[in-house]
Coordinates of N, CA and C in Angstrom, one line a residue:
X21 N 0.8 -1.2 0.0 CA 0.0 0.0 0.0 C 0.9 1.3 0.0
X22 N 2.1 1.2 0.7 CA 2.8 2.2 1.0 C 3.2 2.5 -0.4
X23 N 4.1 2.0 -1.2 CA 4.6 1.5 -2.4 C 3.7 2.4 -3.5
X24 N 2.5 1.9 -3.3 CA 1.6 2.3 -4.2 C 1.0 3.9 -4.0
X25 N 0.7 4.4 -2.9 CA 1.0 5.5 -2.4 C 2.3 6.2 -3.4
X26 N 3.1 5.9 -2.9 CA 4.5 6.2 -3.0 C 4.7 6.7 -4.9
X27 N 3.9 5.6 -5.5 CA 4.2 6.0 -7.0 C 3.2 6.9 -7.2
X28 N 1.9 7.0 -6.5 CA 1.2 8.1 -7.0 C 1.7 9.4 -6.9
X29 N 2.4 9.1 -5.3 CA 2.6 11.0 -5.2 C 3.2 11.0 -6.2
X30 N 4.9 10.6 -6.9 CA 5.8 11.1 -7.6 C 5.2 11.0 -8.6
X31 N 4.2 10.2 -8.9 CA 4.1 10.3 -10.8 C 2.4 11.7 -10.5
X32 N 2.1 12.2 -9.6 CA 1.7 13.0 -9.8 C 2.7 14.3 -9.3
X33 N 3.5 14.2 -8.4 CA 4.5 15.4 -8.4 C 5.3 15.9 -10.1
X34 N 5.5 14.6 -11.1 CA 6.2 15.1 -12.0 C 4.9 15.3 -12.7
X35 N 4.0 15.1 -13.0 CA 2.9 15.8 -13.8 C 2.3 17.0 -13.5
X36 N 2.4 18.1 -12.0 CA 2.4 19.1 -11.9 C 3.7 20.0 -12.0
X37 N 5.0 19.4 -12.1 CA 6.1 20.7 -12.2 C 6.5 19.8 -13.6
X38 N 5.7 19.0 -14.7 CA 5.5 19.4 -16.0 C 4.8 20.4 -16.6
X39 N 3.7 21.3 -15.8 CA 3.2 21.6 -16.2 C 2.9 23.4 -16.0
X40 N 4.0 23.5 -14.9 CA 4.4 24.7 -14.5 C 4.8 25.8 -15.5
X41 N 4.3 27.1 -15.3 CA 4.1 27.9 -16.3 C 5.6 28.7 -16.3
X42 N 6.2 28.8 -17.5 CA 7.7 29.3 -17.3 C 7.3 31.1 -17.4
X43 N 8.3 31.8 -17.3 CA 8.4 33.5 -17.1 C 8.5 33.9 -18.6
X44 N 8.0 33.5 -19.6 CA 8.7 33.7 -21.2 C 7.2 34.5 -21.5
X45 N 8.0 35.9 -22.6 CA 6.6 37.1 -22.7 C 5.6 36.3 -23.5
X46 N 4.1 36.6 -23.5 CA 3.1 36.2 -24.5 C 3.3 37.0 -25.7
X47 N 3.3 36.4 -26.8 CA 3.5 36.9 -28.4 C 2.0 37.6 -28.8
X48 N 1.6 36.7 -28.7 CA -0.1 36.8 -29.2 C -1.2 35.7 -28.3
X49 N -2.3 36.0 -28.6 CA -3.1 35.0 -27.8 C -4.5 34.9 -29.2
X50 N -4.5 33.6 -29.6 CA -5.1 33.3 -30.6 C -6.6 33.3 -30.2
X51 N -7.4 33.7 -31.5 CA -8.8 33.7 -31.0 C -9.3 32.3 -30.7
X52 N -9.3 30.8 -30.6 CA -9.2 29.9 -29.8 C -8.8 30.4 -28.4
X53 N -8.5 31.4 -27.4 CA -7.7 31.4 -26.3 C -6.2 30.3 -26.5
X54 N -5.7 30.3 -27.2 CA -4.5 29.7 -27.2 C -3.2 30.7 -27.1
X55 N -2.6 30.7 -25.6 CA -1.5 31.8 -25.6 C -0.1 31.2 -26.5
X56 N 0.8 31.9 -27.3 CA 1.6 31.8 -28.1 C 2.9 33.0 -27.3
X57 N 4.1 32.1 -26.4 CA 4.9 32.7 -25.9 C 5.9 32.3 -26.5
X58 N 7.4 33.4 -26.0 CA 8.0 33.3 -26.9 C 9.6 32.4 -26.9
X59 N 10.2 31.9 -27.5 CA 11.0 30.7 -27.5 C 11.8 31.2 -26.5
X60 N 12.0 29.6 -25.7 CA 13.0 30.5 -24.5 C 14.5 29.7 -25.0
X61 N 14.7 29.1 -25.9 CA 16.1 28.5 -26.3 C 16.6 27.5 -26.3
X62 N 15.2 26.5 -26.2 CA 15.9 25.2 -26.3 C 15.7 24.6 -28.2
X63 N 15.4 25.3 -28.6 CA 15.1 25.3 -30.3 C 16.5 24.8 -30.9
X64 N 16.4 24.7 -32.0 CA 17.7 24.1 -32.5 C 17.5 25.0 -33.7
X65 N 18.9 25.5 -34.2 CA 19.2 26.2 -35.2 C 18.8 25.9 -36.1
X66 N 18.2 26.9 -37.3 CA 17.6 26.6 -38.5 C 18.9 26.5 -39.3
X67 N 18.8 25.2 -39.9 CA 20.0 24.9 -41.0 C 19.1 25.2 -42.6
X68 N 19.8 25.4 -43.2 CA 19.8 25.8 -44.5 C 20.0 24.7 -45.5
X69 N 19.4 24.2 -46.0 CA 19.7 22.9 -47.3 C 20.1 23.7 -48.4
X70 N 21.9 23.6 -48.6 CA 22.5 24.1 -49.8 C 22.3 22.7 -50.8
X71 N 22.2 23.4 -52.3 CA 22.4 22.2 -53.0 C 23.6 22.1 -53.6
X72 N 23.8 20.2 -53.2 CA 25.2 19.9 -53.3 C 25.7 19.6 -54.7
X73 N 26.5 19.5 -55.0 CA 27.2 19.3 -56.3 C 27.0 17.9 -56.7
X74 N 26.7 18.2 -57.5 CA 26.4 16.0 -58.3 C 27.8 16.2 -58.7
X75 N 28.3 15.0 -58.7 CA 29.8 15.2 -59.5 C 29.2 13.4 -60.3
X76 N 29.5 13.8 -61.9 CA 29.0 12.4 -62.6 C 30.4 11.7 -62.7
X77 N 30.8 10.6 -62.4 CA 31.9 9.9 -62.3 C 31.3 8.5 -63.8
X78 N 32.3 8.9 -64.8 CA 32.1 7.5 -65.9 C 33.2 6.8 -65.9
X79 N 32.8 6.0 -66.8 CA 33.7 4.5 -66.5 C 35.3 5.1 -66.9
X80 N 35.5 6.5 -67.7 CA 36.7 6.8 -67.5 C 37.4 7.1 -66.6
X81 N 36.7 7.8 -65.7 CA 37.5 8.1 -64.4 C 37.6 6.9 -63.3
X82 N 36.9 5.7 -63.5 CA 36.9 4.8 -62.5 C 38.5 4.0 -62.6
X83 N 39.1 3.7 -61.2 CA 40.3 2.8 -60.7 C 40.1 1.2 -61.6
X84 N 41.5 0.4 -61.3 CA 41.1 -0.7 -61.7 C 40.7 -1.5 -60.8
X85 N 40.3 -1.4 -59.5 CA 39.3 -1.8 -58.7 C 38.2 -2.4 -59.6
X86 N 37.3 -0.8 -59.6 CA 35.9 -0.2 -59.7 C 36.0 -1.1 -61.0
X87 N 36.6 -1.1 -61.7 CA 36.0 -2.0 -63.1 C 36.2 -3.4 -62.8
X88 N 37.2 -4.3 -61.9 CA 37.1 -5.6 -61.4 C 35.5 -5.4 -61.0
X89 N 35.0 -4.7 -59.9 CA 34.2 -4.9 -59.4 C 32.2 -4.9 -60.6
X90 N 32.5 -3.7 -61.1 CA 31.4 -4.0 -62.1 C 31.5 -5.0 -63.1
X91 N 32.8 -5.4 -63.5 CA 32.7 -6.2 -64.2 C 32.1 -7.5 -63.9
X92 N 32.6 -7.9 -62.7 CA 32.0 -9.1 -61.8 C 30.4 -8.9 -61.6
X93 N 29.6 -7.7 -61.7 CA 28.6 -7.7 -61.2 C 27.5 -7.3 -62.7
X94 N 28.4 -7.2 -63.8 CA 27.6 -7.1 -65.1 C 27.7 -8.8 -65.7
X95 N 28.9 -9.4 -65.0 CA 28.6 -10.9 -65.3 C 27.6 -11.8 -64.9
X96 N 27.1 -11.1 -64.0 CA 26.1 -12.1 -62.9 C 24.9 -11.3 -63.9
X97 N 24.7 -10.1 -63.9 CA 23.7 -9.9 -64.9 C 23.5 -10.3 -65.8
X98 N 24.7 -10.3 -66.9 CA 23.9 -11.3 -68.0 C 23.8 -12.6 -68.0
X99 N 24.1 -13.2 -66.8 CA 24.1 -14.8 -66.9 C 22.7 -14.7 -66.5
X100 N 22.2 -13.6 -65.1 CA 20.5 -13.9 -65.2 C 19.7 -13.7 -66.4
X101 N 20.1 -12.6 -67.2 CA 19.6 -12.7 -68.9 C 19.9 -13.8 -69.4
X102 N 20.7 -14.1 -69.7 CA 20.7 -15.5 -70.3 C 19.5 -16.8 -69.7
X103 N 19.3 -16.7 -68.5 CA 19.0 -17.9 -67.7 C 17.3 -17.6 -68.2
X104 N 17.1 -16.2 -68.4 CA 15.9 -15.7 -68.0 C 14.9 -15.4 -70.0
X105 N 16.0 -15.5 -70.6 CA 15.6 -15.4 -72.1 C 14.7 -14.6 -72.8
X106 N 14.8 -13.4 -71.5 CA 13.4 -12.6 -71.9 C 13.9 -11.6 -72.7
X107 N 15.1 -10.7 -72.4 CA 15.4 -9.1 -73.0 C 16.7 -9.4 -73.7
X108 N 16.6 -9.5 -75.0 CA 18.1 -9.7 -75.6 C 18.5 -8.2 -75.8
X109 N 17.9 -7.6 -76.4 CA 18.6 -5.9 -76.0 C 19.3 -5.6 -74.5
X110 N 18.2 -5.8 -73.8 CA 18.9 -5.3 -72.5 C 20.7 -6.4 -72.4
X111 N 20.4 -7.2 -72.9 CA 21.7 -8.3 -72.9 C 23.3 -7.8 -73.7
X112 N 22.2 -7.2 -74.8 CA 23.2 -6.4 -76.1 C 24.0 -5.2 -75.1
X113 N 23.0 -4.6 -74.4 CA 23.3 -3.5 -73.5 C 24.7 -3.5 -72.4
X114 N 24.5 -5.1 -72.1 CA 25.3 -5.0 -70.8 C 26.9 -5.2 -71.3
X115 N 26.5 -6.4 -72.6 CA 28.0 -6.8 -73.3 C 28.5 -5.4 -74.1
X116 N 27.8 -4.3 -74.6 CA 28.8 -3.2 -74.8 C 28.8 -2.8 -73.6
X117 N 28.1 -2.2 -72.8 CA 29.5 -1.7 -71.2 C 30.4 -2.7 -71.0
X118 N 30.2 -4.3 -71.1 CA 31.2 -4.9 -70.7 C 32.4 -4.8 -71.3
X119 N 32.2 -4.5 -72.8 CA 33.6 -4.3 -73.7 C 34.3 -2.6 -73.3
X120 N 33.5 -1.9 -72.8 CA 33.9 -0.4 -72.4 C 34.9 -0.8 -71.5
X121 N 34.1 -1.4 -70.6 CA 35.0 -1.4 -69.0 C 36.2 -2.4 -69.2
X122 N 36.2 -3.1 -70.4 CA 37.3 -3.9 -70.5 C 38.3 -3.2 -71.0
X123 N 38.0 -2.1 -72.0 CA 38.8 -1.2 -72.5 C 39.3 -0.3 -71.8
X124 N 38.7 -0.1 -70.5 CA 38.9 0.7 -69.9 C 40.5 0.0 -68.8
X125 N 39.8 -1.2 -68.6 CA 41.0 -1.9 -67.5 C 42.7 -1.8 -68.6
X126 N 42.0 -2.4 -69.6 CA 43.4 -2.8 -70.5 C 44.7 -1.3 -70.3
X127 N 43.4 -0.4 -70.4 CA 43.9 1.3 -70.6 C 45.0 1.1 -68.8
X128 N 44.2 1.0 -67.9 CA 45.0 1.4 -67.0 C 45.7 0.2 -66.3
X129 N 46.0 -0.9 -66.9 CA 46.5 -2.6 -66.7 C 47.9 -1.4 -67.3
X130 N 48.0 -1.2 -68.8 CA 48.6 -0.4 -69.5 C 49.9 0.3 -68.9
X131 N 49.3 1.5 -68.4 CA 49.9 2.3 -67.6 C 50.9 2.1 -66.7

C-alpha cells in the first residue's frame, strides 16, 4: 500500500512541475484562447539545405578496382539474362558496357 501511495505521489509530483508555467513574454493569444509565448532557447538552429554538387563519375574516371568490381557484377547480370531469355537488348546493352570497362582496365593494366 505504501509503495503504491509512493508512486502516485511522484508520478503526480512530476505531472504538476511538467506543467508549470515558465516567465517567457506572450507573443499573441489566438482567438481559440490559445496563448503563443515566446522561444525560451531550447530550439535548434535553422540549418539551411545548400544544393550539393552532383559530381558524374564515368567508366573513364573509374580505378582498376571499380572496373574488377562492375565487371564481376555485369557478369552475374547477363548470366541472369541468359537464364531468363526474356530481353536480348537489354543483354546487347550489358555486353557493350562490358567491352567499355574492359577497355577501360586494358587502358590502366597499361599504364
Amino acid at each position: 500500500m505504501k509503495q503504491l501511495l509512493l508512486l502516485l505521489f511522484t508520478s503526480g509530483c512530476f505531472a504538476v512541475s511538467s506543467q508549470t508555467a515558465s516567465q517567457n513574454q506572450p507573443v499573441r493569444i489566438e482567438s481559440n484562447g490559445v496563448q503563443v509565448f515566446e522561444a525560451i532557447g531550447n530550439e535548434n538552429p535553422i540549418i539551411t539545405n545548400e544544393p550539393l554538387a552532383v559530381v558524374s563519375k564515368t567508366i573513364n574516371d573509374w580505378n582498376l578496382v571499380e572496373c574488377q568490381d562492375a565487371l564481376y557484377y555485369i557478369d552475374l547480370k547477363i548470366q541472369l539474362l541468359k537464364e531468363s531469355g526474356v530481353d536480348l537488348d537489354q543483354m546487347a546493352f550489358y555486353e557493350q558496357q562490358k567491352n567499355l570497362i574492359n577497355e577501360r582496365k586494358q587502358f590502366l593494366m597499361s599504364k
